[in-house]
Coordinates of C-alpha atoms in Angstrom, one line a residue:
Chain A
M362 CA 32.9 -24.6 -32.8
L363 CA 32.8 -24.4 -29.0
L364 CA 34.2 -26.3 -26.0
V365 CA 32.6 -25.7 -22.6
N366 CA 34.8 -27.3 -19.9
G367 CA 36.1 -29.6 -22.6
E368 CA 32.7 -30.7 -24.0
P369 CA 31.3 -29.6 -27.3
G370 CA 28.3 -27.4 -26.6
E371 CA 26.8 -24.0 -27.3
T372 CA 25.3 -23.2 -23.9
L373 CA 26.3 -22.4 -20.3
P374 CA 24.3 -22.7 -17.1
V375 CA 22.5 -19.4 -16.3
S376 CA 23.8 -19.7 -12.8
D377 CA 27.4 -19.1 -14.1
R378 CA 29.0 -16.2 -12.3
G379 CA 30.4 -15.0 -15.6
L380 CA 26.9 -14.1 -16.6
Q381 CA 25.6 -13.1 -13.1
Y382 CA 28.4 -10.7 -12.2
G383 CA 30.9 -10.6 -15.0
D384 CA 33.1 -12.6 -12.7
G385 CA 35.7 -13.8 -15.2
L386 CA 38.3 -13.0 -17.9
F387 CA 38.9 -13.6 -21.5
E388 CA 41.6 -13.8 -24.2
T389 CA 41.2 -13.1 -27.9
I390 CA 43.8 -14.9 -30.0
E391 CA 44.8 -14.9 -33.7
V392 CA 44.8 -18.3 -35.2
N393 CA 47.2 -18.6 -38.1
G394 CA 48.0 -21.8 -40.0
Q395 CA 45.9 -23.6 -37.5
R396 CA 48.0 -22.4 -34.6
P397 CA 47.2 -19.8 -31.9
V398 CA 49.6 -17.0 -32.3
F399 CA 51.6 -15.8 -29.2
F400 CA 49.7 -18.4 -27.2
D401 CA 52.3 -18.6 -24.4
R402 CA 51.8 -14.8 -23.9
H403 CA 48.1 -15.1 -23.8
L404 CA 48.2 -18.0 -21.3
K405 CA 50.5 -16.0 -19.1
R406 CA 48.2 -13.0 -19.1
L407 CA 45.3 -15.3 -18.4
E408 CA 47.1 -16.8 -15.5
D409 CA 48.1 -13.4 -14.1
G410 CA 44.5 -12.1 -14.4
C411 CA 43.1 -15.2 -12.7
R412 CA 45.6 -14.8 -9.8
R413 CA 44.7 -11.1 -9.4
L414 CA 40.9 -11.8 -9.4
G415 CA 41.3 -14.9 -7.2
I416 CA 39.9 -17.3 -9.8
P417 CA 41.7 -20.7 -10.2
C418 CA 43.2 -20.8 -13.6
P419 CA 42.5 -24.0 -15.6
A420 CA 45.6 -26.1 -16.2
L421 CA 47.6 -24.7 -19.0
A422 CA 48.0 -28.2 -20.5
I423 CA 44.3 -28.6 -20.8
L424 CA 43.9 -25.1 -22.3
T425 CA 46.6 -25.9 -24.8
E426 CA 45.1 -29.2 -25.7
E427 CA 41.6 -27.8 -26.2
A428 CA 43.0 -24.8 -28.1
G429 CA 44.8 -27.3 -30.4
L430 CA 41.6 -29.3 -31.0
L431 CA 39.8 -26.1 -32.1
C432 CA 42.6 -24.7 -34.2
R433 CA 43.1 -27.8 -36.2
Q434 CA 39.6 -27.2 -37.5
A435 CA 40.3 -23.6 -38.3
P436 CA 40.7 -22.2 -41.8
G437 CA 43.9 -20.3 -42.7
R438 CA 43.1 -17.5 -40.3
A439 CA 40.6 -17.4 -37.5
V440 CA 40.0 -16.0 -34.0
L441 CA 40.2 -18.2 -30.8
K442 CA 38.5 -16.8 -27.8
I443 CA 39.0 -18.2 -24.3
I444 CA 36.7 -17.3 -21.4
V445 CA 37.4 -18.3 -17.8
T446 CA 34.8 -17.6 -15.1
S447 CA 34.4 -18.4 -11.4
G448 CA 31.7 -20.9 -12.4
S449 CA 28.5 -21.4 -10.5
G450 CA 27.7 -21.3 -6.8
G451 CA 28.2 -19.1 -3.8
R452 CA 25.6 -16.7 -2.5
G453 CA 25.2 -13.4 -4.3
Y454 CA 28.5 -11.7 -4.8
R455 CA 30.2 -14.1 -2.4
R456 CA 32.0 -16.8 -4.3
P457 CA 31.8 -20.5 -3.2
E458 CA 34.5 -21.7 -0.9
A459 CA 35.8 -24.1 -3.6
I460 CA 35.6 -22.3 -6.9
Q461 CA 35.2 -24.6 -9.9
S462 CA 36.2 -22.4 -12.8
T463 CA 34.4 -22.6 -16.1
R464 CA 36.5 -22.5 -19.3
I465 CA 35.0 -21.8 -22.7
L466 CA 37.0 -22.0 -25.9
S467 CA 35.4 -20.8 -29.2
L468 CA 36.5 -20.4 -32.7
H469 CA 35.3 -17.4 -34.8
P470 CA 35.8 -16.2 -38.4
Y471 CA 38.7 -13.8 -38.9
P472 CA 37.2 -10.3 -39.3
D473 CA 37.2 -9.0 -42.9
Y474 CA 39.1 -5.8 -42.3
P475 CA 40.6 -4.4 -45.5
D476 CA 44.4 -4.6 -45.8
A477 CA 44.4 -0.9 -46.3
F478 CA 43.7 -0.4 -42.6
G479 CA 47.2 -1.7 -41.9
T480 CA 48.9 0.1 -44.8
E481 CA 47.1 3.4 -45.2
G482 CA 45.6 3.7 -41.7
I483 CA 42.2 4.2 -40.1
H484 CA 40.0 7.0 -38.9
A485 CA 39.4 7.3 -35.2
R486 CA 37.4 9.5 -32.9
F487 CA 37.4 10.5 -29.3
C488 CA 34.6 8.8 -27.3
Q489 CA 32.5 10.6 -24.7
T490 CA 32.3 7.4 -22.5
R491 CA 35.1 7.5 -20.0
L492 CA 37.0 4.6 -18.4
G493 CA 36.5 4.2 -14.6
I494 CA 39.6 4.3 -12.4
N495 CA 40.3 1.1 -10.5
P496 CA 43.9 -0.2 -9.9
A497 CA 42.5 -3.5 -8.6
L498 CA 41.1 -4.2 -12.1
A499 CA 43.5 -2.2 -14.3
G500 CA 45.3 -4.1 -17.0
I501 CA 43.1 -7.2 -16.6
K502 CA 41.1 -8.4 -19.6
H503 CA 38.0 -9.1 -17.4
L504 CA 34.4 -9.5 -18.4
N505 CA 33.2 -6.2 -17.0
R506 CA 33.2 -4.4 -20.4
L507 CA 30.1 -2.1 -20.3
E508 CA 32.3 1.0 -20.7
Q509 CA 33.7 -0.4 -24.0
V510 CA 30.2 -1.4 -25.2
L511 CA 28.8 2.0 -24.4
A512 CA 31.8 3.7 -26.1
R513 CA 31.4 1.5 -29.2
A514 CA 27.7 2.3 -29.3
E515 CA 28.5 6.1 -29.7
W516 CA 29.0 5.9 -33.4
T517 CA 27.6 4.1 -36.5
D518 CA 29.7 5.9 -39.1
Q519 CA 31.4 3.0 -40.9
S520 CA 34.3 5.2 -42.0
V521 CA 35.4 5.4 -38.4
Q522 CA 37.2 2.2 -37.2
E523 CA 38.1 3.0 -33.6
G524 CA 37.1 5.2 -30.7
I525 CA 39.7 6.6 -28.3
M526 CA 38.8 6.5 -24.6
L527 CA 39.9 8.8 -21.8
D528 CA 39.7 8.0 -18.1
F529 CA 37.9 10.1 -15.5
A530 CA 41.0 12.1 -14.9
G531 CA 41.0 13.2 -18.6
Q532 CA 44.0 11.1 -19.5
V533 CA 44.0 9.2 -22.8
I534 CA 44.1 5.4 -22.1
E535 CA 43.4 3.3 -25.2
G536 CA 41.0 2.5 -28.0
T537 CA 37.7 0.6 -27.4
M538 CA 39.4 -2.6 -28.7
T539 CA 43.0 -1.6 -29.1
N540 CA 45.9 -0.1 -27.2
L541 CA 47.2 3.2 -28.5
F542 CA 50.8 4.4 -29.1
Y543 CA 52.1 7.7 -30.4
V544 CA 55.5 8.8 -31.7
K545 CA 56.9 12.2 -30.8
D546 CA 60.5 13.4 -31.1
H547 CA 61.5 10.0 -32.3
A548 CA 60.4 8.2 -29.1
L549 CA 57.4 5.9 -28.6
H550 CA 54.7 6.8 -26.0
T551 CA 51.8 4.9 -24.6
A552 CA 49.5 5.3 -21.6
T553 CA 50.4 3.8 -18.2
L554 CA 47.8 1.2 -17.3
A555 CA 48.1 1.3 -13.5
Q556 CA 44.6 2.6 -13.0
S557 CA 42.6 1.8 -16.2
G558 CA 42.8 -0.1 -19.4
I559 CA 43.8 -3.5 -20.7
A560 CA 47.4 -4.6 -21.0
G561 CA 47.3 -5.9 -24.5
I562 CA 49.6 -8.7 -25.7
I563 CA 50.7 -6.7 -28.8
R564 CA 51.2 -3.6 -26.7
G565 CA 53.6 -5.6 -24.4
L566 CA 55.4 -7.1 -27.4
I567 CA 55.8 -3.8 -29.2
M568 CA 57.5 -2.4 -26.0
E569 CA 59.8 -5.4 -25.9
L570 CA 60.7 -5.0 -29.6
A571 CA 61.3 -1.3 -29.2
N572 CA 63.6 -1.9 -26.3
Q573 CA 65.5 -4.5 -28.4
H574 CA 65.9 -2.0 -31.2
Q575 CA 67.0 0.9 -28.8
L576 CA 63.8 2.8 -29.5
T577 CA 62.8 4.7 -26.4
V578 CA 59.4 3.8 -25.0
N579 CA 57.7 6.0 -22.4
E580 CA 54.7 4.9 -20.3
L581 CA 53.0 8.0 -19.2
S582 CA 49.8 9.9 -18.4
Y583 CA 48.9 12.2 -21.3
T584 CA 46.0 14.3 -22.5
S585 CA 44.2 14.3 -25.8
E586 CA 45.8 17.7 -26.6
L587 CA 49.2 16.0 -26.4
L588 CA 48.1 13.1 -28.5
L589 CA 46.9 15.5 -31.2
S590 CA 50.4 17.0 -31.4
A591 CA 52.0 13.6 -32.1
D592 CA 54.1 12.9 -35.2
E593 CA 52.6 9.5 -35.7
I594 CA 49.8 7.5 -34.0
F595 CA 48.9 3.8 -34.2
V596 CA 46.6 1.3 -32.5
C597 CA 47.2 -2.4 -32.0
N598 CA 45.7 -5.6 -30.8
S599 CA 46.1 -9.3 -31.3
I600 CA 43.7 -9.5 -34.2
V601 CA 44.4 -6.4 -36.3
G602 CA 48.1 -6.2 -35.5
I603 CA 49.1 -2.5 -36.0
W604 CA 46.8 0.0 -37.7
P605 CA 48.3 3.5 -38.3
V606 CA 45.8 6.3 -37.4
K607 CA 45.4 8.8 -40.2
R608 CA 42.7 10.9 -38.6
I609 CA 41.2 11.6 -35.2
D610 CA 38.0 13.5 -35.5
Q611 CA 39.2 16.5 -37.7
T612 CA 42.9 16.2 -37.2
A613 CA 44.9 14.4 -39.9
F614 CA 48.1 12.3 -39.3
E615 CA 50.5 10.6 -41.7
P616 CA 51.4 6.9 -41.2
G617 CA 55.1 7.6 -40.6
P618 CA 58.5 5.8 -40.7
V619 CA 58.5 4.7 -37.0
T620 CA 55.1 3.0 -37.3
R621 CA 56.3 1.3 -40.5
K622 CA 59.4 0.1 -38.7
I623 CA 57.5 -1.3 -35.8
Q624 CA 55.0 -3.0 -38.1
Q625 CA 58.0 -4.7 -39.8
W626 CA 59.5 -5.7 -36.4
L627 CA 56.2 -7.2 -35.4
A628 CA 55.8 -9.1 -38.7
D629 CA 59.3 -10.5 -38.5
Y630 CA 58.9 -11.5 -34.8
K631 CA 55.6 -13.2 -35.6
H632 CA 57.0 -15.0 -38.6
E633 CA 60.0 -16.2 -36.6
T634 CA 57.8 -17.3 -33.7
L635 CA 55.5 -19.3 -36.0
R636 CA 58.5 -20.8 -37.8
R637 CA 60.2 -21.8 -34.5
E638 CA 57.0 -23.4 -33.2
Q639 CA 56.5 -25.5 -36.4
Chain B
M778 CA 12.8 -22.7 -11.5
L779 CA 13.9 -20.7 -14.5
L780 CA 12.4 -19.0 -17.6
V781 CA 14.8 -18.0 -20.4
N782 CA 12.9 -15.8 -22.9
G783 CA 9.7 -17.4 -21.6
E784 CA 10.9 -21.0 -22.0
P785 CA 11.8 -23.3 -19.0
G786 CA 15.5 -23.9 -19.2
E787 CA 18.7 -23.8 -17.2
T788 CA 21.1 -22.6 -19.9
L789 CA 21.9 -19.6 -22.1
P790 CA 23.9 -19.5 -25.4
V791 CA 27.6 -18.8 -24.7
S792 CA 27.4 -16.0 -27.3
D793 CA 25.0 -14.0 -25.1
R794 CA 26.6 -10.5 -24.5
G795 CA 25.6 -10.7 -20.9
L796 CA 28.3 -13.3 -20.5
Q797 CA 30.7 -12.0 -23.1
Y798 CA 30.8 -8.4 -21.8
G799 CA 28.4 -8.0 -18.8
D800 CA 26.2 -6.2 -21.2
G801 CA 22.9 -6.3 -19.2
L802 CA 21.1 -5.5 -15.9
F803 CA 19.3 -7.3 -13.1
E804 CA 16.7 -7.0 -10.4
T805 CA 16.6 -9.0 -7.1
I806 CA 13.0 -9.0 -5.8
E807 CA 11.5 -10.4 -2.6
V808 CA 8.6 -12.8 -3.1
N809 CA 6.1 -12.8 -0.3
G810 CA 2.9 -14.7 -0.3
Q811 CA 3.6 -15.7 -3.9
R812 CA 3.8 -12.1 -5.1
P813 CA 6.8 -10.0 -6.0
V814 CA 7.1 -7.2 -3.5
F815 CA 7.4 -3.6 -4.9
F816 CA 7.3 -5.1 -8.3
D817 CA 6.2 -1.8 -10.0
R818 CA 9.3 -0.1 -8.6
H819 CA 11.6 -2.9 -9.7
L820 CA 10.1 -2.8 -13.2
K821 CA 10.6 1.0 -13.4
R822 CA 14.2 0.8 -12.4
L823 CA 14.8 -2.0 -14.9
E824 CA 13.2 0.2 -17.6
D825 CA 15.3 3.2 -16.6
G826 CA 18.5 1.1 -16.6
C827 CA 17.7 -0.4 -20.0
R828 CA 17.1 3.1 -21.5
R829 CA 20.4 4.4 -20.1
L830 CA 22.3 1.4 -21.4
G831 CA 20.5 1.4 -24.7
I832 CA 19.1 -2.1 -24.3
P833 CA 15.5 -2.6 -25.4
C834 CA 13.5 -3.5 -22.2
P835 CA 11.2 -6.5 -22.6
A836 CA 7.5 -5.7 -22.5
L837 CA 6.4 -5.1 -18.9
A838 CA 3.3 -7.2 -19.5
I839 CA 5.5 -10.2 -20.4
L840 CA 7.8 -9.7 -17.4
T841 CA 4.8 -9.4 -15.2
E842 CA 3.2 -12.6 -16.6
E843 CA 6.4 -14.6 -16.3
A844 CA 7.1 -13.3 -12.8
G845 CA 3.6 -14.4 -11.8
L846 CA 4.2 -17.8 -13.3
L847 CA 7.3 -18.3 -11.1
C848 CA 5.9 -16.7 -8.0
R849 CA 2.9 -19.0 -8.0
Q850 CA 5.3 -21.8 -7.4
A851 CA 7.1 -20.1 -4.6
P852 CA 7.0 -21.0 -1.0
G853 CA 5.9 -18.4 1.6
R854 CA 9.0 -16.3 1.0
A855 CA 11.5 -16.5 -1.9
V856 CA 13.7 -14.4 -4.2
L857 CA 12.9 -13.6 -7.8
K858 CA 15.8 -12.5 -10.0
I859 CA 15.3 -10.9 -13.4
I860 CA 18.3 -10.5 -15.8
V861 CA 18.0 -8.6 -19.0
T862 CA 20.9 -8.7 -21.5
S863 CA 21.6 -7.3 -25.0
G864 CA 21.4 -10.9 -26.3
S865 CA 23.6 -12.4 -28.9
G866 CA 25.2 -10.9 -32.0
G867 CA 27.2 -7.9 -33.0
R868 CA 30.9 -7.8 -33.5
G869 CA 33.0 -7.6 -30.4
Y870 CA 31.9 -4.7 -28.2
R871 CA 29.7 -3.4 -31.0
R872 CA 26.1 -4.4 -30.5
P873 CA 24.0 -5.7 -33.4
E874 CA 21.9 -3.1 -35.2
A875 CA 18.7 -4.8 -34.0
I876 CA 19.2 -5.9 -30.4
Q877 CA 17.1 -8.9 -29.4
S878 CA 17.2 -8.7 -25.6
T879 CA 17.5 -11.8 -23.5
R880 CA 15.3 -12.0 -20.4
I881 CA 16.0 -14.5 -17.6
L882 CA 13.6 -15.0 -14.6
S883 CA 14.7 -17.3 -11.8
L884 CA 13.3 -18.2 -8.4
H885 CA 15.7 -18.8 -5.5
P886 CA 15.3 -19.7 -1.8
Y887 CA 14.9 -16.9 0.6
P888 CA 18.3 -16.6 2.5
D889 CA 18.2 -17.9 6.0
Y890 CA 19.4 -14.7 7.8
P891 CA 18.6 -14.7 11.5
D892 CA 15.8 -12.3 12.6
A893 CA 18.3 -10.9 15.0
F894 CA 20.1 -9.1 12.1
G895 CA 17.0 -6.9 11.7
T896 CA 16.3 -6.5 15.5
E897 CA 19.8 -6.4 17.1
G898 CA 21.9 -5.4 14.1
I899 CA 24.9 -6.7 12.2
H900 CA 28.6 -6.3 12.2
A901 CA 30.2 -4.5 9.2
R902 CA 33.7 -3.7 8.0
F903 CA 35.3 -1.3 5.7
C904 CA 36.5 -2.9 2.4
Q905 CA 39.8 -2.2 0.7
T906 CA 38.3 -2.7 -2.7
R907 CA 37.1 0.7 -4.0
L908 CA 34.2 1.5 -6.4
G909 CA 35.2 3.1 -9.7
I910 CA 33.7 6.4 -10.6
N911 CA 31.5 6.5 -13.7
P912 CA 28.5 8.7 -14.0
A913 CA 27.3 6.8 -17.1
L914 CA 26.9 3.6 -15.1
A915 CA 26.2 5.1 -11.6
G916 CA 22.9 4.0 -10.1
I917 CA 22.3 1.2 -12.6
K918 CA 22.0 -2.4 -11.3
H919 CA 24.1 -3.6 -14.3
L920 CA 26.0 -6.9 -14.7
N921 CA 29.5 -5.5 -14.2
R922 CA 29.9 -6.4 -10.6
L923 CA 33.6 -7.5 -10.2
E924 CA 34.2 -4.7 -7.7
Q925 CA 31.5 -6.1 -5.4
V926 CA 32.7 -9.7 -5.9
L927 CA 36.3 -8.7 -5.0
A928 CA 35.1 -6.7 -2.0
R929 CA 33.0 -9.6 -0.8
A930 CA 36.0 -11.9 -1.2
E931 CA 38.0 -9.8 1.3
W932 CA 36.5 -11.5 4.4
T933 CA 35.4 -15.0 5.4
D934 CA 34.6 -14.2 9.1
Q935 CA 31.0 -15.3 9.4
S936 CA 30.3 -12.8 12.2
V937 CA 30.7 -10.0 9.7
Q938 CA 27.6 -9.6 7.5
E939 CA 28.4 -6.6 5.3
G940 CA 31.3 -4.7 3.8
I941 CA 31.2 -1.0 3.3
M942 CA 32.7 0.4 0.1
L943 CA 34.3 3.7 -0.6
D944 CA 34.8 5.2 -4.1
F945 CA 38.2 6.3 -5.4
A946 CA 37.7 9.8 -4.1
G947 CA 37.5 8.3 -0.6
Q948 CA 33.8 8.9 -0.1
V949 CA 31.6 6.2 1.5
I950 CA 29.1 4.9 -1.1
E951 CA 27.3 1.7 0.0
G952 CA 27.6 -1.8 1.2
T953 CA 28.6 -4.6 -1.1
M954 CA 24.9 -5.7 -1.4
T955 CA 23.1 -2.9 0.4
N956 CA 22.7 0.9 0.5
L957 CA 23.8 2.6 3.6
F958 CA 22.1 5.4 5.7
Y959 CA 23.3 7.1 8.9
V960 CA 21.4 9.3 11.4
K961 CA 23.1 12.4 12.8
D962 CA 21.5 15.3 14.6
H963 CA 18.1 13.8 14.0
A964 CA 18.4 13.8 10.2
L965 CA 18.9 10.9 7.8
H966 CA 22.0 10.9 5.5
T967 CA 23.0 8.7 2.5
A968 CA 25.5 8.9 -0.2
T969 CA 24.7 10.6 -3.5
L970 CA 24.9 8.1 -6.3
A971 CA 25.7 10.4 -9.1
Q972 CA 29.1 8.8 -9.8
S973 CA 29.1 5.3 -8.2
G974 CA 26.8 2.8 -6.6
I975 CA 23.4 1.2 -7.1
A976 CA 20.1 3.1 -6.6
G977 CA 18.4 0.6 -4.4
I978 CA 14.6 0.2 -4.4
I979 CA 14.5 0.2 -0.6
R980 CA 16.8 3.2 -0.5
G981 CA 14.4 5.2 -2.7
L982 CA 11.4 4.0 -0.7
I983 CA 13.1 5.0 2.6
M984 CA 13.7 8.5 1.3
E985 CA 10.1 8.8 0.2
L986 CA 8.8 7.6 3.6
A987 CA 11.2 10.0 5.4
N988 CA 9.9 12.9 3.4
Q989 CA 6.3 11.9 4.1
H990 CA 7.1 11.8 7.8
Q991 CA 9.0 15.2 7.8
L992 CA 12.3 13.5 8.5
T993 CA 15.0 15.4 6.8
V994 CA 17.1 13.3 4.3
N995 CA 20.4 14.6 3.0
E996 CA 22.1 13.0 -0.1
L997 CA 25.7 13.9 0.2
S998 CA 29.4 12.9 -0.2
Y999 CA 30.9 11.8 3.1
T1000 CA 33.9 10.2 4.5
S1001 CA 34.4 7.1 6.7
E1002 CA 35.4 9.4 9.6
L1003 CA 32.0 11.2 9.4
L1004 CA 30.2 7.8 9.2
L1005 CA 32.0 6.7 12.4
S1006 CA 30.7 9.8 14.2
A1007 CA 27.0 8.9 13.4
D1008 CA 24.3 8.4 16.0
E1009 CA 22.8 5.4 14.2
I1010 CA 23.7 3.5 11.0
F1011 CA 21.7 1.0 9.0
V1012 CA 21.9 -0.8 5.7
C1013 CA 19.0 -1.9 3.4
N1014 CA 18.1 -3.8 0.3
S1015 CA 15.1 -5.6 -1.2
I1016 CA 15.8 -8.9 0.5
V1017 CA 17.0 -8.0 4.0
G1018 CA 14.8 -4.9 4.4
I1019 CA 16.7 -2.8 7.0
W1020 CA 19.5 -4.1 9.2
P1021 CA 20.9 -1.8 11.9
V1022 CA 24.7 -1.7 12.1
K1023 CA 26.0 -2.4 15.6
R1024 CA 29.7 -2.4 14.8
I1025 CA 32.0 -1.3 12.0
D1026 CA 35.4 -2.8 12.5
Q1027 CA 36.2 -1.7 16.1
T1028 CA 33.5 1.0 16.5
A1029 CA 30.2 0.1 18.2
F1030 CA 26.8 1.6 17.5
E1031 CA 23.4 1.3 19.0
P1032 CA 20.4 0.5 16.9
G1033 CA 18.6 3.7 17.7
P1034 CA 15.1 5.2 17.7
V1035 CA 15.2 6.6 14.2
T1036 CA 16.2 3.3 12.7
R1037 CA 13.4 1.6 14.6
K1038 CA 10.9 4.2 13.4
I1039 CA 12.0 3.8 9.7
Q1040 CA 11.8 0.0 10.0
Q1041 CA 8.2 0.4 11.2
W1042 CA 7.3 2.8 8.4
L1043 CA 8.8 0.3 5.9
A1044 CA 6.9 -2.6 7.4
D1045 CA 3.6 -0.7 7.4
Y1046 CA 4.1 0.5 3.8
K1047 CA 4.9 -3.0 2.7
H1048 CA 2.0 -4.5 4.5
E1049 CA -0.3 -1.9 3.0
T1050 CA 1.1 -2.4 -0.5
L1051 CA 0.6 -6.2 -0.3
R1052 CA -2.9 -5.7 1.1
R1053 CA -3.8 -3.3 -1.6
E1054 CA -2.6 -5.6 -4.4
Q1055 CA -4.5 -8.6 -3.0

């Protein structure tokens, strides 16, 4: 099920700048009980990203209405994807003077990840593909994702669920499709995203929840050596929630008490949010 | 006029990974006398780029046939664009096991640049937007072009024709839509593209022609200060050919004898190539 600028349809003009140049952004949203989870947070990130890229953001009322239309057709759990591009027109890289954004909302099956990924943890690996450094694009969930595609193409071993990406300065940034946290000395740590990476909704929420519960969170630059010395490691995104990491290449980790606690905070917050919105 | 996988059509499935992730490449080709200019060079770059990105390149015989179909409908001068993407399918960043590439060929009007840009030169500016550093993507004309879009959005002054981009190490790389050369002490200089930038067809051809004519060419890393001390500067691409630069921000330059000589070599080579292919 797809809506392109409000109309049911499976296609887009080839001239769309989203295809021609990756000139756009996206959001990937969990649908639960026919409602988009943390939708206000996703809309806010989309608005922020549009403003930073100079693309007019579609009216939130329209996005909300169209998301509602799709979600009412969803099974118990699904994935809603929103793409916003700078539309067609302009000459080459130069955008038209009056940008007419394109919005695409689509509904997808919820991926069939085993529950054990959340309870027992996953296997991860370090990727060779590095993330470029660009403060102008850092944090934004934009459509220029070749680095992630190349990183994900590095392995086919189905026992490995996620790849960890470093930037060109050798700092650990995130997973190919997740943000990464580690626990060390009873504090939570995650990469600063000032120069690379995507500012995930669940990442932001975990930092808020940690603050509320007086758990120290450090945003920092750190190396893979430091990561491998962590007490606990987990990855997160809007679809999988939180997955403990039980192995990175040859190094084993235990899903520990801090990870369990944060999983519970997130589950409680989500439950409360869905209840309140009912 | 458009061909999508060989069929006339203006649209593409929204699920195409070219839109979803910028997972693809493109070529922009001058059409002259109903023939694509330097077509063998464009095809070779497309093949090289596909191999580096792991996308199966469409058969060159098919691309040649479809390009011919479009070019026979072109006026005297036009622009042929070829886009190749990794098609639809896969899960998220992960490509499908059997990639079915999408190919899109489209014909566009030749831009109405005044002849004076080639004879008298253009005005350029330094852009604030920097190019990320990524050897895995460097040189490839891929679809992740947000940096160029943001750089081109920095100015609306119509008297400025091109913006010059630096990488994050502060080295000059290229124009937003052109490669950049400078002349100093009777030798030609251009940025090395090992970490950033697009390896332009005309850039490569100019280097070959310079070698044939015993003009020294240096590929190097250089700063904007060094550029501003040049004797001559020019930019080039497949559509505009060679444009001398007569001003960068407040610094004036003269279109000089070496630039004139290279313009002549390029014109002669193109004339000879078109004659030979007739």
